[in-house]
CSV table of C-alpha atoms in Angstrom, one decimal:
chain,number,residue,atom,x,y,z
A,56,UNK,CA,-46.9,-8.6,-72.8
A,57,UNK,CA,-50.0,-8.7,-70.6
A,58,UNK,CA,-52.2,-5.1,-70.3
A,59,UNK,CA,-52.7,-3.7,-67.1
A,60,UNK,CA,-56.1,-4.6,-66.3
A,61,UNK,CA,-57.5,-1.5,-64.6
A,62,UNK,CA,-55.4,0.8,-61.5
A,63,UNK,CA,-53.8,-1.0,-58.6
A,64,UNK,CA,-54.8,2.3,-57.0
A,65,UNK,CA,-58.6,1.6,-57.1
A,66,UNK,CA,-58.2,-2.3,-56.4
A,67,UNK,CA,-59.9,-3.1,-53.0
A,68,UNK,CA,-58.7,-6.3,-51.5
A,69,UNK,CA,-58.8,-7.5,-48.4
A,70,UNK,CA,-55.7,-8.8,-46.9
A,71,UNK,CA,-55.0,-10.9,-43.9
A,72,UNK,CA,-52.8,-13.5,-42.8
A,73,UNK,CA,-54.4,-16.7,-42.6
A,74,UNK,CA,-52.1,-17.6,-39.5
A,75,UNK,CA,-53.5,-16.5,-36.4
A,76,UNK,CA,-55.2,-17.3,-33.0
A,77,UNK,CA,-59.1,-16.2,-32.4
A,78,UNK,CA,-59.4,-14.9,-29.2
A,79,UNK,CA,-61.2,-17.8,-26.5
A,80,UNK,CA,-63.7,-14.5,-25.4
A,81,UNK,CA,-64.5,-14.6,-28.7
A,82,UNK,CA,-66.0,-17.2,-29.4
A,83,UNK,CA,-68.0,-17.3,-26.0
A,84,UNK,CA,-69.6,-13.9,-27.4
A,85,UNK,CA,-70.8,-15.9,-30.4
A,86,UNK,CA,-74.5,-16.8,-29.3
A,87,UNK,CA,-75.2,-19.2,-32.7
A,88,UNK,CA,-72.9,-20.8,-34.9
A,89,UNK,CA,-75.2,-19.7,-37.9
A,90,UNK,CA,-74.2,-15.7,-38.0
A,91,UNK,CA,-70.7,-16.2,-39.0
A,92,UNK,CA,-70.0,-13.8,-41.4
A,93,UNK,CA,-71.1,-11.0,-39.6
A,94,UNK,CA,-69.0,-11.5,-36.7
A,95,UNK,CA,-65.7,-11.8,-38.0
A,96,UNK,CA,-64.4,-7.9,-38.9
A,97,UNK,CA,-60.7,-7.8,-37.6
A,98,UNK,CA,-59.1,-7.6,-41.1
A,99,UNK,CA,-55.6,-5.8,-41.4
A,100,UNK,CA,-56.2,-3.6,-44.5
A,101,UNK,CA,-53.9,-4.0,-47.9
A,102,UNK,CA,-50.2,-3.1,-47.7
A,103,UNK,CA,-49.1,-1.8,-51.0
A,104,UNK,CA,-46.1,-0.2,-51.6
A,105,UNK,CA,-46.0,3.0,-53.4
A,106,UNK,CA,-42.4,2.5,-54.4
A,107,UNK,CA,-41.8,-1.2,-55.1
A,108,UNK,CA,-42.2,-3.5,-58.2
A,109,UNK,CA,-41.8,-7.2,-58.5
A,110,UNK,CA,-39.9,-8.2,-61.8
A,111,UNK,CA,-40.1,-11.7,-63.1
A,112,UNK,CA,-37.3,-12.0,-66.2
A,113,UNK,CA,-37.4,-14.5,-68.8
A,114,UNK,CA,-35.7,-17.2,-68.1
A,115,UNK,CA,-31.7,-17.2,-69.0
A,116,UNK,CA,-31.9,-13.3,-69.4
A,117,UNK,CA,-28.3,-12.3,-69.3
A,118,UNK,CA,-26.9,-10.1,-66.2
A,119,UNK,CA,-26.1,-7.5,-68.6
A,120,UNK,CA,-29.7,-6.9,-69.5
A,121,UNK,CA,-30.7,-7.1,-66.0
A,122,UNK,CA,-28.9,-4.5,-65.7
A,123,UNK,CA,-29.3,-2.4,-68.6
A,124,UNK,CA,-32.9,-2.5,-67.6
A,125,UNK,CA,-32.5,-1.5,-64.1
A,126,UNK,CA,-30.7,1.9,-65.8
A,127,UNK,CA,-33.4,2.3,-68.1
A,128,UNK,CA,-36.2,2.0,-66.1
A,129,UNK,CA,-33.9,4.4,-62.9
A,130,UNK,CA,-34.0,1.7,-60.0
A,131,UNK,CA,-32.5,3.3,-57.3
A,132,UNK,CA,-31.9,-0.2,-55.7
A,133,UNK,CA,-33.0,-4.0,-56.3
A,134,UNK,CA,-33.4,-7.2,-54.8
A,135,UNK,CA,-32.8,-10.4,-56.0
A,136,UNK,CA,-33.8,-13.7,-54.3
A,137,UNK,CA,-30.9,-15.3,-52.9
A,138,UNK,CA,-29.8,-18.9,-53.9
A,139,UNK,CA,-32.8,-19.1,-56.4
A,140,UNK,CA,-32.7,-19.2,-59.8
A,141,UNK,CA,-32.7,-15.1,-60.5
A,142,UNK,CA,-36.1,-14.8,-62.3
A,143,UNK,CA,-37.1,-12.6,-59.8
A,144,UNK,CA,-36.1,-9.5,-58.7
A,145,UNK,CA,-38.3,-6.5,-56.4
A,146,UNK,CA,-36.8,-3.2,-57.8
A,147,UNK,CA,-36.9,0.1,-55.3
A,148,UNK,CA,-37.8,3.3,-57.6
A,149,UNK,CA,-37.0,5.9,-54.4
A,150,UNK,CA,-39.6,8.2,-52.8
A,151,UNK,CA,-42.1,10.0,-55.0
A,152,UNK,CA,-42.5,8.3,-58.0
A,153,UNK,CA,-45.7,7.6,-59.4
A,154,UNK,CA,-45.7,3.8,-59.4
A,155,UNK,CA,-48.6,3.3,-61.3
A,156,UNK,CA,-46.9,4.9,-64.7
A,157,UNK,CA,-43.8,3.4,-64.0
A,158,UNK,CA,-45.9,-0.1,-63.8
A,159,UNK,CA,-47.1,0.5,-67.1
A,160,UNK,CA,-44.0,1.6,-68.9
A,161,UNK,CA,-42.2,-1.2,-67.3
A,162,UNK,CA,-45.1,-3.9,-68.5
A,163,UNK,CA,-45.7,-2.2,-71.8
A,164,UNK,CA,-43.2,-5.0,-73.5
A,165,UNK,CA,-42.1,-2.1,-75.1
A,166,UNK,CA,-38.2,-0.6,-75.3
A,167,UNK,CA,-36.2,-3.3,-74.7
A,168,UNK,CA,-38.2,-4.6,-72.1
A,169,UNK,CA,-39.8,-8.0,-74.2
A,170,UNK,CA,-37.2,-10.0,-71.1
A,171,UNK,CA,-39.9,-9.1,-68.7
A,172,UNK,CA,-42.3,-11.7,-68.1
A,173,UNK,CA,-44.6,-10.5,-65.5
A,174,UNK,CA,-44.6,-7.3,-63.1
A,175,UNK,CA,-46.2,-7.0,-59.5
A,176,UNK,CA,-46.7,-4.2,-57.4
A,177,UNK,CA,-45.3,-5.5,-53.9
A,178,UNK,CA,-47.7,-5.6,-51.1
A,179,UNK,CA,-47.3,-7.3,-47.4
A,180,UNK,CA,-50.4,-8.5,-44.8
A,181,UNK,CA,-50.4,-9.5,-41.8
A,182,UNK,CA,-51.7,-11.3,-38.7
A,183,UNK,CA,-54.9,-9.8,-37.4
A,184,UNK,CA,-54.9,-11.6,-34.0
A,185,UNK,CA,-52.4,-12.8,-31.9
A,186,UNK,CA,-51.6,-15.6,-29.9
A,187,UNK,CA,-51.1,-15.1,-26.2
A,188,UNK,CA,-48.4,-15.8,-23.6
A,189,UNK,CA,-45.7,-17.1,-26.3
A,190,UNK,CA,-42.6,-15.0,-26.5
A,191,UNK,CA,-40.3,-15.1,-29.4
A,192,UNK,CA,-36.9,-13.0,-29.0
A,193,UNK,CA,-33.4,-13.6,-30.4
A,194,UNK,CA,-31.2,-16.6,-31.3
A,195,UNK,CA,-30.4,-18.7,-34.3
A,196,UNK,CA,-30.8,-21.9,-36.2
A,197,UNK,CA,-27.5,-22.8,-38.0
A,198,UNK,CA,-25.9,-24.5,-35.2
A,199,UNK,CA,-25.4,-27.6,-36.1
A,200,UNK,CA,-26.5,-29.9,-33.4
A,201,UNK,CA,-29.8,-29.5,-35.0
A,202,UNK,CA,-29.2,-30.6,-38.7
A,203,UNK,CA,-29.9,-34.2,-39.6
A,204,UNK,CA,-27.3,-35.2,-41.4
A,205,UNK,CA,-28.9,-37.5,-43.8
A,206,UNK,CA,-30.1,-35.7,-46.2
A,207,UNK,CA,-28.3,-38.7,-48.8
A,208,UNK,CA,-31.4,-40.6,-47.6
A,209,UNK,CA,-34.0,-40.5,-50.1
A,210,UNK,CA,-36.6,-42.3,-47.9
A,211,UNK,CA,-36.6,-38.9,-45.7
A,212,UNK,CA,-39.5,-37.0,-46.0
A,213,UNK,CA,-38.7,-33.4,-46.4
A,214,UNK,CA,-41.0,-30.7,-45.0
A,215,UNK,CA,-40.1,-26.7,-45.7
A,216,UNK,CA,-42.3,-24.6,-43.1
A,217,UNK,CA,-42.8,-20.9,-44.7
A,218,UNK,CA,-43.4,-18.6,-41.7
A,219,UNK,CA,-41.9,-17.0,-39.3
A,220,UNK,CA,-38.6,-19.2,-38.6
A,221,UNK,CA,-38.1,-22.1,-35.6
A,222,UNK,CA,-36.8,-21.6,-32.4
A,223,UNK,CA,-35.0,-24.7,-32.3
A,224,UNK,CA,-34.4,-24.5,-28.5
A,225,UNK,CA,-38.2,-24.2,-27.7
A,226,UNK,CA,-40.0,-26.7,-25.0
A,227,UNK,CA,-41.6,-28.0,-27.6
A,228,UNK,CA,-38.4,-29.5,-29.5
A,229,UNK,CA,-35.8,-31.8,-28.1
A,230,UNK,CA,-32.4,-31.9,-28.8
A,231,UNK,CA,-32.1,-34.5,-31.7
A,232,UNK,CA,-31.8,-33.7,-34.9
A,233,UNK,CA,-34.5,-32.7,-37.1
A,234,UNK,CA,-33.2,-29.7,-39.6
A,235,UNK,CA,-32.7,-30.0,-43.7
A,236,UNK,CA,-29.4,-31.1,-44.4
A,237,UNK,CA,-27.7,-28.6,-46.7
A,238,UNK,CA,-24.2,-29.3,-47.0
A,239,UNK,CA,-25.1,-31.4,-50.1
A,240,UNK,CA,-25.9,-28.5,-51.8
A,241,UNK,CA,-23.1,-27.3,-51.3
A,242,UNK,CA,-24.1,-23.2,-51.2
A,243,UNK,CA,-21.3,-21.8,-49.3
A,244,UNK,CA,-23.2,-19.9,-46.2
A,245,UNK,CA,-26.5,-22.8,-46.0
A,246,UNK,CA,-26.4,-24.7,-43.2
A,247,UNK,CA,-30.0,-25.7,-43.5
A,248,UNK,CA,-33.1,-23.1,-44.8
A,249,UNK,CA,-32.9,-19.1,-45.5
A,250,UNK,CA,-34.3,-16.2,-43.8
A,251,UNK,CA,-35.6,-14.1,-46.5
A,252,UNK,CA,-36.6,-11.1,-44.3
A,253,UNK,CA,-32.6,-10.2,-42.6
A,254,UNK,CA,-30.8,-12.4,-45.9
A,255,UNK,CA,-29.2,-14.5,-43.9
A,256,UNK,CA,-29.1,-18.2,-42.9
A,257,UNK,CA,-30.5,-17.8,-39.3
A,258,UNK,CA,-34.1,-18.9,-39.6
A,259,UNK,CA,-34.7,-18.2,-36.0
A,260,UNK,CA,-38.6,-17.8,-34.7
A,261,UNK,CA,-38.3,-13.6,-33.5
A,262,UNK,CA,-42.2,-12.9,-33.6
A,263,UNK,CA,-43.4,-12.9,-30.3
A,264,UNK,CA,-46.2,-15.7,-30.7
A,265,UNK,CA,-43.5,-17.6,-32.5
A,266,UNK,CA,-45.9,-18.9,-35.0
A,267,UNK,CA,-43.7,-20.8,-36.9
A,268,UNK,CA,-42.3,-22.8,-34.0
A,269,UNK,CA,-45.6,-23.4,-33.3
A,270,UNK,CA,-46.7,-24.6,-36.7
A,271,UNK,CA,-43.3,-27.1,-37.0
A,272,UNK,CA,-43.8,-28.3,-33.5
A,273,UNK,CA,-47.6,-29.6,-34.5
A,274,UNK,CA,-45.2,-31.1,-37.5
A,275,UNK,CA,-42.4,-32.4,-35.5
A,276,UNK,CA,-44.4,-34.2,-32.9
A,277,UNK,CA,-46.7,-35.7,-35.1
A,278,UNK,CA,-44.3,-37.4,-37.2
A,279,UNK,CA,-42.3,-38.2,-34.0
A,280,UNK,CA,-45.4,-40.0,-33.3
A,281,UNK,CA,-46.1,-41.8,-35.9
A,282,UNK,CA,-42.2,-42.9,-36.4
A,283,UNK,CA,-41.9,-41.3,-40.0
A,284,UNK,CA,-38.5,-39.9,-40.8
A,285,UNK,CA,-38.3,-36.2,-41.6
A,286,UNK,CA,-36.7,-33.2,-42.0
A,287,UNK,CA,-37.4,-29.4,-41.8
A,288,UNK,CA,-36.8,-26.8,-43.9
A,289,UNK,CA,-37.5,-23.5,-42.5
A,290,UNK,CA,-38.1,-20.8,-44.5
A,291,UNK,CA,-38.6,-17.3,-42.3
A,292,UNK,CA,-41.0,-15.2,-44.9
A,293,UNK,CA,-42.7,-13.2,-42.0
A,294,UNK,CA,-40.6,-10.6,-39.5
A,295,UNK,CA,-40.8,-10.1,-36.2
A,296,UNK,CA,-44.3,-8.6,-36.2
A,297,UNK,CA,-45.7,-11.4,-38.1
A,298,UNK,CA,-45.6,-9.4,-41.8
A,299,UNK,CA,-45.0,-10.9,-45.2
A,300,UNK,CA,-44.0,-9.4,-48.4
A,301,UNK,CA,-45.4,-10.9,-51.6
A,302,UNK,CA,-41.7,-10.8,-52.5
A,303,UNK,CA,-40.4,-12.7,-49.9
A,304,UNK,CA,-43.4,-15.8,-49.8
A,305,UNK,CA,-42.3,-15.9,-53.8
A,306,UNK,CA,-38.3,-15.9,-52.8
A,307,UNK,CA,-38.9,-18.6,-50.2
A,308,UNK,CA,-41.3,-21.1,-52.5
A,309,UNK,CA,-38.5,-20.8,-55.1
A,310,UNK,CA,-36.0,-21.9,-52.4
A,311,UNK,CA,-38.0,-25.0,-50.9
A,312,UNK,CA,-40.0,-25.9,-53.9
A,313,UNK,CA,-37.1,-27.9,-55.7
A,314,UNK,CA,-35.6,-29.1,-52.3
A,315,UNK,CA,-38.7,-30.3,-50.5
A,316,UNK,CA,-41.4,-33.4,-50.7
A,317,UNK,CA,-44.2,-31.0,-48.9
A,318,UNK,CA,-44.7,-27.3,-48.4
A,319,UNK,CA,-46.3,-26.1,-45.5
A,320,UNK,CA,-47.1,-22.7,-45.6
A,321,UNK,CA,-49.8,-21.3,-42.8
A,322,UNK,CA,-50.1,-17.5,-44.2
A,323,UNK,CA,-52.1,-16.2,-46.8
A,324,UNK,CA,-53.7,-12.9,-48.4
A,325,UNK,CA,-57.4,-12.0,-49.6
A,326,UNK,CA,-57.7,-11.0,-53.4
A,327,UNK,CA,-61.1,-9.7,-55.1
A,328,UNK,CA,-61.4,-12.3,-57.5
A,329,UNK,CA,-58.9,-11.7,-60.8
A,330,UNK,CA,-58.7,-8.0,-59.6
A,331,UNK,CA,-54.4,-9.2,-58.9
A,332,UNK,CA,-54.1,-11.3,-62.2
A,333,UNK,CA,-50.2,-10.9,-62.4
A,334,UNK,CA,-49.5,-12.4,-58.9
A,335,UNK,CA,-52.2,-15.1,-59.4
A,336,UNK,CA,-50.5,-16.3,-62.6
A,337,UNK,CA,-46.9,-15.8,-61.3
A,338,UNK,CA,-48.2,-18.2,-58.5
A,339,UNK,CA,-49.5,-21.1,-60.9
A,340,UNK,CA,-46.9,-20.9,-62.8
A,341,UNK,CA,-44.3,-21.3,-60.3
A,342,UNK,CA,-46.4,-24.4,-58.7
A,343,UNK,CA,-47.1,-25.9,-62.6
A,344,UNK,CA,-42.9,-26.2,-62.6
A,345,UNK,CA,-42.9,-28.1,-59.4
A,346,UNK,CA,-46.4,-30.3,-59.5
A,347,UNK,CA,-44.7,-33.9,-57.6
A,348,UNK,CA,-44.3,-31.2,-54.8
A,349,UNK,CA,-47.4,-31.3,-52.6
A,350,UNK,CA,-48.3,-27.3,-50.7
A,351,UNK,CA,-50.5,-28.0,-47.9
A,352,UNK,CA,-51.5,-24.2,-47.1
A,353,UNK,CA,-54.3,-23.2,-43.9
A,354,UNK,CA,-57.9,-21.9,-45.5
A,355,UNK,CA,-58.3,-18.8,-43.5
A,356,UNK,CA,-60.0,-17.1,-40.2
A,357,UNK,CA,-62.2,-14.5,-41.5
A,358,UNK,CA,-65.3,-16.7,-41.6
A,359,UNK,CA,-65.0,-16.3,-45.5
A,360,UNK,CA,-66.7,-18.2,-48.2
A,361,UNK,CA,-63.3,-18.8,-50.6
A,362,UNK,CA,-65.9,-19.6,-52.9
A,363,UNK,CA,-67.3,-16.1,-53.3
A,364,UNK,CA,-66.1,-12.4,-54.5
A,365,UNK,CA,-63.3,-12.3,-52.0
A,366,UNK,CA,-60.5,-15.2,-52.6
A,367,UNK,CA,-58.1,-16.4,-50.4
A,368,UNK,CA,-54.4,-16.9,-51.6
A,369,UNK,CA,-52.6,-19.7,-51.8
A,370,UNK,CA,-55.7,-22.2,-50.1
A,371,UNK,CA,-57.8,-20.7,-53.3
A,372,UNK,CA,-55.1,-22.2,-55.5
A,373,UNK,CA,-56.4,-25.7,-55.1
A,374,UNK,CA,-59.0,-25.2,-57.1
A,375,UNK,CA,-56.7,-24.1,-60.1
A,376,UNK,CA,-54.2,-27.1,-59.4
A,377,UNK,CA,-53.6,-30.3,-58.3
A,378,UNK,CA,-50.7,-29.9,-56.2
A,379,UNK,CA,-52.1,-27.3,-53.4
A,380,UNK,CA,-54.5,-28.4,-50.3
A,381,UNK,CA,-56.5,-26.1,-48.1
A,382,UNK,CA,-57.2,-27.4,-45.3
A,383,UNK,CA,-60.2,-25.4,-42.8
A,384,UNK,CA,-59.9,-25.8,-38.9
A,385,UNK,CA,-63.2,-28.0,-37.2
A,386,UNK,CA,-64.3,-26.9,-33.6
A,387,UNK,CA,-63.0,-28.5,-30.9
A,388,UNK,CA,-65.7,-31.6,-30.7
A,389,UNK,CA,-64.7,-32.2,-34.3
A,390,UNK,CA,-68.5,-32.1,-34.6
A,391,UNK,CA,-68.7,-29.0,-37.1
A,392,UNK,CA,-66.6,-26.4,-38.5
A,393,UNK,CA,-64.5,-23.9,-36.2
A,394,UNK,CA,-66.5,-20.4,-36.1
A,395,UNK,CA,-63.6,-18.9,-37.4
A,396,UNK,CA,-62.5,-20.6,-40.1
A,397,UNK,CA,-63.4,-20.1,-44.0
A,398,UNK,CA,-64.8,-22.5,-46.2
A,399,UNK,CA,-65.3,-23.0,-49.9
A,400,UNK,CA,-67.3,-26.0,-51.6
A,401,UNK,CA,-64.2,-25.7,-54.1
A,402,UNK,CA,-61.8,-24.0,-52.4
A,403,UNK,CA,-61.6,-26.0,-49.2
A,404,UNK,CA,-60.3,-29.2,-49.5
A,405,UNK,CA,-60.1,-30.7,-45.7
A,406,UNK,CA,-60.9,-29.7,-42.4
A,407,UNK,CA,-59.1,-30.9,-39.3
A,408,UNK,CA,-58.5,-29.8,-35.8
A,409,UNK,CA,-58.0,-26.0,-34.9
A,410,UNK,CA,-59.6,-25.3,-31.8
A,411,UNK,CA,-57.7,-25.0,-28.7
A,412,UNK,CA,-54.8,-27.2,-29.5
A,413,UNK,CA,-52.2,-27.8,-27.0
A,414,UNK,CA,-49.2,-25.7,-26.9
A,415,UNK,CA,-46.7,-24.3,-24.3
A,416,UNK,CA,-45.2,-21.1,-23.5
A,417,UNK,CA,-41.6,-20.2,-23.1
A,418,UNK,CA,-41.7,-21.4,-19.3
A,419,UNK,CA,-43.4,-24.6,-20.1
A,420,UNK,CA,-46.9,-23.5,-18.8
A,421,UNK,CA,-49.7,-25.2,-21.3
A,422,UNK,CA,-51.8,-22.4,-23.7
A,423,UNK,CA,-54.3,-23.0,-26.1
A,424,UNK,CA,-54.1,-22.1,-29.4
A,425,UNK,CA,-56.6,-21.8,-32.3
A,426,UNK,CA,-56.7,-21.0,-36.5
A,427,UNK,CA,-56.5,-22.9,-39.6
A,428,UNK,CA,-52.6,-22.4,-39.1
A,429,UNK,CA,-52.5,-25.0,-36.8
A,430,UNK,CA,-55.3,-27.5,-38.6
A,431,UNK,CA,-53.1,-27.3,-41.5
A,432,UNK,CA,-49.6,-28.3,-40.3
A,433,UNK,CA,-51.8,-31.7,-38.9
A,434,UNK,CA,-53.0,-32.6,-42.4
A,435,UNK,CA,-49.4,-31.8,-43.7
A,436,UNK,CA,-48.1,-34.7,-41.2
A,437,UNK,CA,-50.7,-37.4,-42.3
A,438,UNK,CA,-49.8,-36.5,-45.9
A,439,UNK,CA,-45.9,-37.0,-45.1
A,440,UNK,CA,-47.1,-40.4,-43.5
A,441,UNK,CA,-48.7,-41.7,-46.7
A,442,UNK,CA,-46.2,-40.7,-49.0
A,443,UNK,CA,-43.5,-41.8,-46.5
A,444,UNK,CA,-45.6,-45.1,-46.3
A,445,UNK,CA,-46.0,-45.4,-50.3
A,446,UNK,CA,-42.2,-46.0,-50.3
A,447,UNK,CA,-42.0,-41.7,-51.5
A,448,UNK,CA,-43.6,-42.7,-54.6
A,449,UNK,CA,-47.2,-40.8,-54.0
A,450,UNK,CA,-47.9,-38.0,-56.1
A,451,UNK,CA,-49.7,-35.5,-54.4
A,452,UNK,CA,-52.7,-36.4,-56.5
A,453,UNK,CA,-52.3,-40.0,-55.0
A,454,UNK,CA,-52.0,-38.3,-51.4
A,455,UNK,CA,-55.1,-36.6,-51.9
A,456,UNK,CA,-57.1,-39.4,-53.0
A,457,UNK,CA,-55.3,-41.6,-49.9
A,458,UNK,CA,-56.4,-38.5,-47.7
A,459,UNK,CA,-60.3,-38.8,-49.0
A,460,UNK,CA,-60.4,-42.2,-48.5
A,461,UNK,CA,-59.4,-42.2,-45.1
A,462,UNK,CA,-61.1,-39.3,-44.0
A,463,UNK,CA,-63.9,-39.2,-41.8
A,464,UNK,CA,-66.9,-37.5,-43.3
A,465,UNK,CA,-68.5,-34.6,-40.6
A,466,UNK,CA,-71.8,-32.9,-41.4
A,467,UNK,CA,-70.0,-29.2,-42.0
A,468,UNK,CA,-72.7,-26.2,-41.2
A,469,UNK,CA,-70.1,-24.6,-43.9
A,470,UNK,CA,-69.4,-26.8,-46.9
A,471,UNK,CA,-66.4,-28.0,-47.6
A,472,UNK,CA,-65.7,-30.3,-51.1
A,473,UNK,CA,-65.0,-32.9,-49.7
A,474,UNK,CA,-66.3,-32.9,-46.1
A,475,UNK,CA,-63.6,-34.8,-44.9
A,476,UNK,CA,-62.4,-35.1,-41.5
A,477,UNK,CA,-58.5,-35.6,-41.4
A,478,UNK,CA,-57.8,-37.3,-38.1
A,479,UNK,CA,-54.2,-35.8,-36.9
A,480,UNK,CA,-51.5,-38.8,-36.2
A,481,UNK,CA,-51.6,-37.8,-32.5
């Protein structure tokens, strides 16, 4: 059983979501596009809980010793992931306990506990900066006019959007159908994806600048676009204020990971380098199982070098495997990097538009909306494209080799590996 490598209480790491808007006034404050780390400091600080612990079991540990554990250890209540495979399970010790011995008697290996692979100590972030004049509210996704109902067809690309949920009945989507198919599956209660934050199957976009609407509609119209058949799978990982739990972003990748072609997910946290080696290998391992399934994840806002001493999770896992892409946001001349957006020579894979993209508001009334959330989703369409177009046989290696090629290269004031320009299908 791994050590604990020093106190999560001393850790300082610097979360944020990866999935917001910078403010236009902003950027018109910037006077040179040279001083950008000093003028991004809008960071939402680390969420930790005091009470929580992630539990990953070995695999095929019985029920009984699930439970024999939870007794041993005092659980007062537990999670589990729903319609995953169980490894996982975020135990609640109640008020007042001193989580930081109870982490280390529960990772010592020790008493019974050798059917513990990995523990985490649950921690959320969240967006820093919101998008304006969107409106989420209340509603749901399992009605059924919006499932496609070919999921039999394996020449379908199938996209899962981690986020906040889809409104399905936004002015952005029209009424054909365009949701995963579930009924194969046959999981009594899954009409098409999970919420993971209310447990139920109603993915529905309840933030109020409906981020995840907006990511799947720079999907959906894309791939409209370009005429490539497709399906979403939405995951809802973030509530209604735009928070995620570590838990749920692991719940949700173990739902879509063995039902979908590509992963999009447009959120992410900031790490001091190793000082979170538990999730960080819970991560790679969880991708390693699933590496014909490509991630496309957004780089960041914070101006940050993912290079450097602060990391930036998932994006920072493409440079530890082949099957993630980070993709940075380019201003909106496509003639350098966005201000905003972080960059990595091995970190950042490719850049794309994120500047003032189109969107619309509840009313229809066009708004502008900015971050490497919205690059991202872009590169995740041309990626379904090529693998669409090499008959679904592209591995995401291939993808990522077909996206060099055909990438535009951009003199970058921030360096990127590649210094590719992915030009989106519309």
């Amino acid at each position: 059983m791994k050590k604990i490598i020093g106190s999560f209480l001393i850790v300082t790491i610097l979360l944020i979501a990866s999935c917001s808007k910078v403010d236009e006034n902003l950027e018109e404050s910037i006077p040179v596009e040279a001083n950008y780390k000093s003028q991004y400091t809008s960071a939402s600080s680390p969420k930790y809980s005091t009470r929580e612990l992630i539990i990953q079991f070995k695999k095929n540990t019985p029920l009984r010793k699930k439970a024999a554990l939870r007794q041993q250890f005092q659980v007062v209540d537990y999670e589990v992931c729903a319609h995953c495979d169980g490894t996982f399970e975020k135990w609640d010790f109640g008020p007042g306990i001193d989580l930081e011995n109870k982490f280390g008697s529960v990772s010592s290996g020790s008493g019974g506990a050798e059917s513990i692979e990995n523990v985490i100590i649950e921690f959320s972030f969240e967006n820093d900066v919101e998008i304006p004049y969107l409106t989420g509210g209340t509603g749901n996704t399992y009605d059924t006019e919006h499932i496609a109902s070919n999921n039999s067809n394996d020449n379908t690309v199938t996209i899962a959007v981690l986020d906040s949920g889809i409104d399905v009945h936004y002015p952005t989507f029209d009424s054909s159908p365009f949701l995963y198919d579930a009924a194969p599956l046959g999981i009594p209660g899954v009409y098409s994806g999970w919420d993971y934050v209310n447990e139920d199957n109603n993915c529905y976009d309840d933030y109020i600048q409906v981020h995840g609407t907006a990511v799947s509609t720079m999907i959906y119209e894309s791939l409209n676009y370009a005429e490539v058949p497709f399906q979403l799978l939405p995951v809802k990982i973030a509530d209604q204020d735009g928070e995620v739990s570590i838990f749920n972003m692991l719940c949700g990748m173990l739902f879509s990971l063995p039902k979908a072609d590509i992963v999009q997910i447009s959120a992410g946290w900031y790490d001091d380098i190793n000082a979170n080696p538990f999730t960080t290998s819970v991560f790679l391992d969880l991708l390693s199982q699933y590496e014909n399934v490509l991630v496309v994840t957004s780089a960041g806002n914070s101006s940050n070098d993912n290079d450097g001493n602060i990391a930036h999770y998932p994006s920072n896992f493409s440079a530890m495997t082949s099957n993630v892409i980070a993709v940075g946001a380019t201003n909106e001349e496509v003639t350098d990097a966005a201000y905003f957006t972080n960059y990595g020579r091995n970190t950042v894979d490719f850049m794309s538009k994120g500047t003032n993209l189109p969107f619309v508001n509840t009313i229809g009334q066009s708004v502008p909306i900015s971050g490497t959330s919205f690059s991202a989703p872009l590169v995740t369409a041309v990626a379904a494209k090529l693998l669409y177009g090499s008959g679904m046989t592209y591995t995401p290696i291939e993808i990522k080799e077909q996206l060099d090629a055909g990438g535009i290269p951009v003199f970058y004031t921030k360096q990127t590996i590649y210094n590719k320009y992915i030009t989106p299908l519309y």
